Short mmCIF file of C-alpha atoms and ligand atoms in Angstrom, two decimals:
data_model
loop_
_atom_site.label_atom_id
_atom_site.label_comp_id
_atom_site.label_asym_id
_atom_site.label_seq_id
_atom_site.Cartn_x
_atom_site.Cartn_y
_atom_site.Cartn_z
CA UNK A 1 -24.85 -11.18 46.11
CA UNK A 2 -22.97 -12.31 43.03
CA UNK A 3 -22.51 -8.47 42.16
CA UNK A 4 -20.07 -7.82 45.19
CA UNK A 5 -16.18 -8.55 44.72
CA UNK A 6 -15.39 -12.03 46.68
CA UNK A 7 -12.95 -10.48 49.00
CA UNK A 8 -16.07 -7.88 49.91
CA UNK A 9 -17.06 -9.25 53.98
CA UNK A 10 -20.78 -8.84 53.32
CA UNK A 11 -20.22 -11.72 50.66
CA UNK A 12 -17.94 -13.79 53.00
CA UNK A 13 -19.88 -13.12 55.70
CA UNK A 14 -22.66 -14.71 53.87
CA UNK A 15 -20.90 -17.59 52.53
CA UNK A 16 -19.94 -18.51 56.00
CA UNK A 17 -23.56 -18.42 57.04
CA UNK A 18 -24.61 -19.95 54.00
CA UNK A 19 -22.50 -22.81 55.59
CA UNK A 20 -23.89 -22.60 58.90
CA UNK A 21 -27.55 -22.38 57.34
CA UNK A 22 -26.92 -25.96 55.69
CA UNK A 23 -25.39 -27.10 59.23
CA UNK A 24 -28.71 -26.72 60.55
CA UNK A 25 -30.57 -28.08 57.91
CA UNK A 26 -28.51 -31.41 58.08
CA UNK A 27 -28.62 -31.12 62.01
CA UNK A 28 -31.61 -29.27 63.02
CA UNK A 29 -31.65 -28.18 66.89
CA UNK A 30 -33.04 -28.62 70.11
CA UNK A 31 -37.19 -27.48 70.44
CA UNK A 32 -36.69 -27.10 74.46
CA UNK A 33 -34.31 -24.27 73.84
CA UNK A 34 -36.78 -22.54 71.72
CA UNK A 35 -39.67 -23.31 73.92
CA UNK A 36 -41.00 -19.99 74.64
CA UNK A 37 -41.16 -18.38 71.09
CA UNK A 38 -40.90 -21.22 69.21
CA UNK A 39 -38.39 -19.54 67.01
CA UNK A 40 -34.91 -20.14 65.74
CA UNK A 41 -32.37 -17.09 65.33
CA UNK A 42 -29.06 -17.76 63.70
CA UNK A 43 -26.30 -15.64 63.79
CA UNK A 44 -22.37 -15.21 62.77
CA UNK A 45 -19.95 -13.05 64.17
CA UNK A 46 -17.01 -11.53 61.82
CA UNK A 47 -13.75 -11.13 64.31
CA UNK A 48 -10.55 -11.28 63.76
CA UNK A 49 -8.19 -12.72 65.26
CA UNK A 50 -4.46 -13.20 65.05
CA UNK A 51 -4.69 -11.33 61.66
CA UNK A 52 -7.31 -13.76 60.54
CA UNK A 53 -10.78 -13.50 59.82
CA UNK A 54 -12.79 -16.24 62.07
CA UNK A 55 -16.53 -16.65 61.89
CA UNK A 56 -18.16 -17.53 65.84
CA UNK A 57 -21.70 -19.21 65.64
CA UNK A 58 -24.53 -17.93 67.91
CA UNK A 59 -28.00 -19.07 68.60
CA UNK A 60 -31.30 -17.96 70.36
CA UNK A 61 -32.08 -19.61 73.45
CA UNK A 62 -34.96 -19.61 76.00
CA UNK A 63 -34.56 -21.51 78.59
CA UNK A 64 -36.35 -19.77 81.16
CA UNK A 65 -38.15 -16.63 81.02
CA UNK A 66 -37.56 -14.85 84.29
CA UNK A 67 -33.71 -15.49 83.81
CA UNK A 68 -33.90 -13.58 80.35
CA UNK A 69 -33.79 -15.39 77.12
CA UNK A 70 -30.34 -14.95 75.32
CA UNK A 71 -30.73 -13.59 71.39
CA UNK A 72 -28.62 -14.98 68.57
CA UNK A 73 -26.06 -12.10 68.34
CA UNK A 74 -25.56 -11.67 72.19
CA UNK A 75 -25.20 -15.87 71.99
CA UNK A 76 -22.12 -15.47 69.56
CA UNK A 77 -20.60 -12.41 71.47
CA UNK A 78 -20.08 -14.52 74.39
CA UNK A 79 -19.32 -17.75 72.02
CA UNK A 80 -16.65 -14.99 70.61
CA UNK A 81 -15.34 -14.20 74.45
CA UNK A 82 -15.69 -17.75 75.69
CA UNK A 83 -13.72 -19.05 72.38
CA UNK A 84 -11.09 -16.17 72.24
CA UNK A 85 -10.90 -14.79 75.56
CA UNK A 86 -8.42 -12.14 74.93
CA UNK A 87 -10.78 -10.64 72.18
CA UNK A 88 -11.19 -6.58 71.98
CA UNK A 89 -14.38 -4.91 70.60
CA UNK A 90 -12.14 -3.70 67.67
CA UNK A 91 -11.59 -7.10 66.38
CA UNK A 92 -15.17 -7.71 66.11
CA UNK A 93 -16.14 -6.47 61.96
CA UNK A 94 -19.62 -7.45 61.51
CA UNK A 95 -22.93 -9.39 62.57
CA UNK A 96 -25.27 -11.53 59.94
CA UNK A 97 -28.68 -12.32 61.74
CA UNK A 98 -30.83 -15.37 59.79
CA UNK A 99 -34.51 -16.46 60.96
CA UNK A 100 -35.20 -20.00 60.19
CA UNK A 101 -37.66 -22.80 60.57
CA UNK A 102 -37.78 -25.14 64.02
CA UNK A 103 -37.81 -28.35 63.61
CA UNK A 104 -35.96 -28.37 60.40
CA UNK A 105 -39.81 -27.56 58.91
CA UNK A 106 -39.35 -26.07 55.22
CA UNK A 107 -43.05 -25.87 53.97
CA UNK A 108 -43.56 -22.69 52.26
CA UNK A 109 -45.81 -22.33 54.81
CA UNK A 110 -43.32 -21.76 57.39
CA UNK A 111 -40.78 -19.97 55.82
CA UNK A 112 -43.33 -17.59 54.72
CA UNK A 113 -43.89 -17.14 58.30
CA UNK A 114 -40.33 -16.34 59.42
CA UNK A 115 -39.66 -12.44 60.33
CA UNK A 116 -36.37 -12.25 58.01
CA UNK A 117 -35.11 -9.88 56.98
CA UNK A 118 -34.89 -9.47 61.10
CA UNK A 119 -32.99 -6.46 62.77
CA UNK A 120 -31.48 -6.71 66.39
CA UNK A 121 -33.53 -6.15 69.34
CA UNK A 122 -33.41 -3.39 71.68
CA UNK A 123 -30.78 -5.19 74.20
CA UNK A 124 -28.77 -6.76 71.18
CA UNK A 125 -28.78 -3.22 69.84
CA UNK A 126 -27.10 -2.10 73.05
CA UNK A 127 -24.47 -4.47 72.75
CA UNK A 128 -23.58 -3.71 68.86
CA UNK A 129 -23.13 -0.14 69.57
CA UNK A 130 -21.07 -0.58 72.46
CA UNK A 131 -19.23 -2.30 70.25
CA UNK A 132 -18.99 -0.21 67.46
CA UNK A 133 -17.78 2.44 69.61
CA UNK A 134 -14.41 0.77 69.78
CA UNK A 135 -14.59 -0.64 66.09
CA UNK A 136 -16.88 2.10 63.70
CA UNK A 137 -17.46 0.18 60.43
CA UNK A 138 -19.26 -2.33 62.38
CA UNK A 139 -21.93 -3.77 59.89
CA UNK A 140 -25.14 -5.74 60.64
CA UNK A 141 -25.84 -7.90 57.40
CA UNK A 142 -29.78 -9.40 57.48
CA UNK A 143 -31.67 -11.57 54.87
CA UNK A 144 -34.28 -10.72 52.58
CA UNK A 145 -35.01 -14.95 52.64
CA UNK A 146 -33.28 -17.83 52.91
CA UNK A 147 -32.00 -18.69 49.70
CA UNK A 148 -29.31 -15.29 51.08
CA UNK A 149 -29.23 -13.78 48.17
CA UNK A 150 -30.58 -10.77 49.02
CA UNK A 151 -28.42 -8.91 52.02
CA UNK A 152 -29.89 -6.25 53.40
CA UNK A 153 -26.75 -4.06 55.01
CA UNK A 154 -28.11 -2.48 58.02
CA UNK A 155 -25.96 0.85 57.97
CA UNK A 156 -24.88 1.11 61.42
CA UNK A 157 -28.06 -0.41 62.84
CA UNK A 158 -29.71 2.37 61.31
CA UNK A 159 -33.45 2.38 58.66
CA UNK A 160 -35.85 4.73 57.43
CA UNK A 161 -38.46 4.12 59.42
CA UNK A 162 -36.05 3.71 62.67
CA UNK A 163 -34.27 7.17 61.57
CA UNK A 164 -37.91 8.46 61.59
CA UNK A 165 -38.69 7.50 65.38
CA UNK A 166 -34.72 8.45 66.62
CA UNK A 167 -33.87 10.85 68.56
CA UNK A 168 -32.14 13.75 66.29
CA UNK A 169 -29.60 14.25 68.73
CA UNK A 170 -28.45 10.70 67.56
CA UNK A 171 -28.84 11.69 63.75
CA UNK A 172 -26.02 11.63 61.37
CA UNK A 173 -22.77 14.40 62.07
CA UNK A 174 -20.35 16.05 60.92
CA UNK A 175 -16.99 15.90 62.77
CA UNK A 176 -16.17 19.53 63.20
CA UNK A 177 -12.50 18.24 63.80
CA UNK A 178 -12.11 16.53 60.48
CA UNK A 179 -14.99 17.01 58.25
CA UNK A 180 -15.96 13.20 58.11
CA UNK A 181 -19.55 12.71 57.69
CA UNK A 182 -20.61 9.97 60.35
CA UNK A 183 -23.64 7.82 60.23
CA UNK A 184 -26.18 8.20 62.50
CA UNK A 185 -26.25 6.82 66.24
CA UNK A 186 -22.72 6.85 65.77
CA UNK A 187 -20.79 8.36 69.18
CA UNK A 188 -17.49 8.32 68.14
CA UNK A 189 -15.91 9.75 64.74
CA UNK A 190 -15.10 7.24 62.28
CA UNK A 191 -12.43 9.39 61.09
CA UNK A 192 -10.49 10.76 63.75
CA UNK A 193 -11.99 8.95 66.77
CA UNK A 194 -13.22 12.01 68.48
CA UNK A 195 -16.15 11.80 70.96
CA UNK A 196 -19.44 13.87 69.54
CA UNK A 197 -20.82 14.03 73.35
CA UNK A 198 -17.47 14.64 75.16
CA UNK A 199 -18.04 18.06 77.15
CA UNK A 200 -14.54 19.08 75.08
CA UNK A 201 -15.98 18.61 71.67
CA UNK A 202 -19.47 20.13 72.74
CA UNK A 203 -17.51 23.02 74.76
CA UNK A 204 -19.86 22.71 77.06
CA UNK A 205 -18.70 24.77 80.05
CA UNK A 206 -16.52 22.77 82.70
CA UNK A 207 -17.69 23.98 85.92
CA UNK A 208 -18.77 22.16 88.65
CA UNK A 209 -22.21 23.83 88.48
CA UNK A 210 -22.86 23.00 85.01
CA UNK A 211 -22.99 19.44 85.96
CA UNK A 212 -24.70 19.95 89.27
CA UNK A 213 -28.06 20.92 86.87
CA UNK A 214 -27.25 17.80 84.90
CA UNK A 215 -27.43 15.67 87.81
CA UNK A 216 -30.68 16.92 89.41
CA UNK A 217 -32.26 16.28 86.13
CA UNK A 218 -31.54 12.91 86.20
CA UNK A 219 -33.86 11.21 87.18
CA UNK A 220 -36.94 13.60 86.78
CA UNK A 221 -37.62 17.24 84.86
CA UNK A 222 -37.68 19.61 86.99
CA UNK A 223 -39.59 23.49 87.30
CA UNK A 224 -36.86 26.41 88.24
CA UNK A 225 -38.63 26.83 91.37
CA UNK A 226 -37.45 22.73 92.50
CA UNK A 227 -34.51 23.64 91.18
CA UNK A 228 -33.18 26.53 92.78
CA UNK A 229 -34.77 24.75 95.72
CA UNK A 230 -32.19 21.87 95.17
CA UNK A 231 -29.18 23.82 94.04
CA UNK A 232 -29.83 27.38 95.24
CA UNK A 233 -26.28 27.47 97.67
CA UNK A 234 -24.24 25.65 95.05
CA UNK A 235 -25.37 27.57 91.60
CA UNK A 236 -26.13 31.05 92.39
CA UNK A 237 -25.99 32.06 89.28
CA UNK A 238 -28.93 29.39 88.34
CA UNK A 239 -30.98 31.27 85.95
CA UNK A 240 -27.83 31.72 83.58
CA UNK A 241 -26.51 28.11 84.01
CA UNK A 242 -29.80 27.03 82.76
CA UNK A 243 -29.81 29.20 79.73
CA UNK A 244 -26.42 28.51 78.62
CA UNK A 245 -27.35 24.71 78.50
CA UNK A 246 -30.30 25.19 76.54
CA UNK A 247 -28.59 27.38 73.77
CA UNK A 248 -27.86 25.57 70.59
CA UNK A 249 -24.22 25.43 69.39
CA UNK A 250 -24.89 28.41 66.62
CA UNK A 251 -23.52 27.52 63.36
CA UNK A 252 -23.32 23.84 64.08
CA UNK A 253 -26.75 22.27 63.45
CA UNK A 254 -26.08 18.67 64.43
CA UNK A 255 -24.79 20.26 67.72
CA UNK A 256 -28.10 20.25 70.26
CA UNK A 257 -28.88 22.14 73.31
CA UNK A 258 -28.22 20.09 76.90
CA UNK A 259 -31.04 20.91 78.51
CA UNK A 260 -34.87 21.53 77.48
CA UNK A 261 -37.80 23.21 78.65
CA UNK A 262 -41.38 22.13 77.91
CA UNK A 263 -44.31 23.84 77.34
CA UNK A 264 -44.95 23.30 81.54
CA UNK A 265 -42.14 25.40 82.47
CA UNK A 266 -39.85 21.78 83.50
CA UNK A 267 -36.86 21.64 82.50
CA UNK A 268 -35.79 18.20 80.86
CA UNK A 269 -32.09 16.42 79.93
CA UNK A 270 -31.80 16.21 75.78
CA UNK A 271 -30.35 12.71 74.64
CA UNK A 272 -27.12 14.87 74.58
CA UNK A 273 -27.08 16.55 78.03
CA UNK A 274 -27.61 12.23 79.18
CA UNK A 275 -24.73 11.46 76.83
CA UNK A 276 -22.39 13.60 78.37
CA UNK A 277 -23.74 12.97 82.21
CA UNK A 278 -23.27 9.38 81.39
CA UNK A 279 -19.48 10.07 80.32
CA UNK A 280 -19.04 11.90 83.31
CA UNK A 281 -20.12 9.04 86.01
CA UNK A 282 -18.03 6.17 83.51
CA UNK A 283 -15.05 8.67 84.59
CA UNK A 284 -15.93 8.49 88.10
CA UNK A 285 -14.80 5.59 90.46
CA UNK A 286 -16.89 2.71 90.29
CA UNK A 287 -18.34 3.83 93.89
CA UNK A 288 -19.44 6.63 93.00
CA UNK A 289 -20.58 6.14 89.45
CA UNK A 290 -24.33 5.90 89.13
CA UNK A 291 -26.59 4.50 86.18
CA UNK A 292 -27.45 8.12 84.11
CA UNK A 293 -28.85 5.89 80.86
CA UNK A 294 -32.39 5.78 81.43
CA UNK A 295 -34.83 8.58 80.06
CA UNK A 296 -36.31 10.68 82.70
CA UNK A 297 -39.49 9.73 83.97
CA UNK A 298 -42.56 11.27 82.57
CA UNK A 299 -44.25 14.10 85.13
CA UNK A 300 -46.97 11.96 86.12
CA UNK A 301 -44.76 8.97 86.78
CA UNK A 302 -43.09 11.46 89.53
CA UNK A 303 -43.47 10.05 92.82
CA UNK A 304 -41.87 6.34 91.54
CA UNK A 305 -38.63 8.44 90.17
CA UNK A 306 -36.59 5.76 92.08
CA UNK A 307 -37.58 2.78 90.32
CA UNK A 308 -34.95 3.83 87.78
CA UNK A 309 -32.99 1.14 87.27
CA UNK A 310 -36.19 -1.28 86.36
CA UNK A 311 -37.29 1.24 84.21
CA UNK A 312 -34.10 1.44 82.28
CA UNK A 313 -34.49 -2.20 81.51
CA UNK A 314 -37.46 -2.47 80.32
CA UNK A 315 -36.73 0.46 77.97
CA UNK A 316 -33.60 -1.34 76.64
CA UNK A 317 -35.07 -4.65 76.21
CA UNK A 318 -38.95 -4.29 75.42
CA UNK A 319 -39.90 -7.88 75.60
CA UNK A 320 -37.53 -10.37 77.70
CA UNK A 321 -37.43 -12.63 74.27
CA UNK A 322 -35.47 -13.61 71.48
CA UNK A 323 -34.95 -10.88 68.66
CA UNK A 324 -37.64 -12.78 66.75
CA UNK A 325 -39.87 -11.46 69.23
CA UNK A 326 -39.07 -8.56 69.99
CA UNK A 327 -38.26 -6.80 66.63
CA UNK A 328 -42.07 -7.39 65.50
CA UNK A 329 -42.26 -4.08 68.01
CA UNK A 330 -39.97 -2.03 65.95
CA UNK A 331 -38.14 0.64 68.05
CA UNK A 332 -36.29 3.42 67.76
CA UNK A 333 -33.14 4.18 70.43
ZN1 LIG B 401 -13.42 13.51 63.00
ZN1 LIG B 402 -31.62 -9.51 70.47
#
């Protein structure tokens, strides 16, 4: 820690929680809140604000389980919101995440125990990118222990053995507009801002029947014989529509196809062809905008295809606990 300049965030970043850390050693908090896990998640979120760099405090809690518990980093976005209300997604830098003991219990024991250095959750995760889609250096910072002298940047949310499980559609690109490499699970160029999965960058053909096949994907794959069933009157010209979303984007190899088809003949959205579907409904008036970020079911799960919306939340948040929990399944997006 001593090897970065002073005026480097990480380092500040940690000061300020080294701060907070000996807050809660002094003060300890309140076992109800932590009944169901039994563990303590501290967090501190980098904004600024008025040209100033402010720190905002967050904290598990777990009050009651069917209401959802309320992670550490989500805890100090809303502190953030609540304390600054005017507050953009671009004035939010950074995120350090910090297990410690309850009860103020420092045996070595315990800390041995803690899950530190401890990455955000799946629904945490959700939150950071949708925040680092407005502000692109976004940086987690996580502990090796507490003593804090070992901080483990997590690039963009991003590890080895996450990057192994990812979907490569997500992987690391390079902005065909200005040449900046971006890392990966980033959506928006950290350069010159431009949108990897908008249908202009991806030239993905802007016909209404293009998107037709998108949308009766949705929710399940589909053979071509369902599908010309579906879309036969509206996309004639089906068996070419289909082709032209699977090809890949030719010299571009972190370009990927739209579409897929499996070894069973069904044809499947990629992460990309959900990408842009799900750009295409935010653009939509909130009536008619429907939720396109869940995974299609699997071919056996076929006849529940419209319990979508509980399926998409139990994808995004594997385990209605505190990141403590949840990150001892480790998941990939
Ligand atoms: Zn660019
Ligand atoms: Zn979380």
């Amino acid at each position: 820690m001593s090897q970065l300049p002073e005026t480097d965030d990480v380092r500040i970043l940690t000061q300020q929680m080294r701060a907070y850390l000996n807050w809660y050693k002094a003060n300890g908090t309140e076992p109800f809140f932590h009944r169901k896990s039994g563990r303590v998640v501290l967090s501190l979120l980098h904004v600024e604000h008025r040209g100033k760099a402010e720190f905002v405090r967050g904290i598990n809690s777990e009050v009651s389980l069917p209401t959802g518990s309320i992670c550490a980093e989500r805890a100090a976005i809303v502190n953030a919101r609540t304390t600054f209300p005017n507050i953009n997604r671009k004035q939010m830098k950074g995120i350090a995440v910090l297990e410690v003991p309850l009860l103020n219990t420092w045996t070595s024991e315990v800390v041995h125990d803690l899950l530190n250095p401890l990455p955000p959750c799946g629904a945490c995760n959700e939150w950071l990118l949708k925040i680092q889609e407005q502000s692109p250096s976004f940086y987690v910072v996580t502990y090796q222990d507490l003593s804090l002298e070992v901080a483990q940047e997590r690039f963009l949310f991003w590890s080895l053995q996450e990057s192994a499980r990812a979907d490569p559609d997500l992987g690391a690109w390079n902005c065909h507009c200005c040449h900046h490499q971006n890392a990966p699970l980033s959506t928006v160029c950290g350069s010159c801002g431009v949108d990897r999965f908008s249908s202009s960058y991806l030239r993905m053909p802007t016909q209404k029947k293009y998107f037709r096949v998108l949308h009766a994907l949705e929710h399940c794959p589909m053979s071509f014989k369902e599908l010309s069933g579906k879309l036969a009157e509206k996309v004639p010209d089906l068996k070419e529509v289909l082709q032209r979303l699977q090809r890949n984007r030719g010299k571009h190899k972190d370009v990927h196809p739209i579409l897929s088809r499996d070894a069973d003949g069904l044809y499947h959205l990629t992460e990309t062809g959900r990408q842009i579907l799900m750009r295409k409904q935010d653009a939509l008036p909130s009536g008619r905008r429907r939720n396109a970020r869940h995974k299609p079911m699997r071919r056996s799960d076929k006849g529940a295809c419209n319990g979508s919306e509980q399926m998409r939340a139990e994808q995004i948040c594997p385990a209605p606990n505190s990141c403590a929990m949840a990150s001892q399944e480790v998941k990939g997006p």
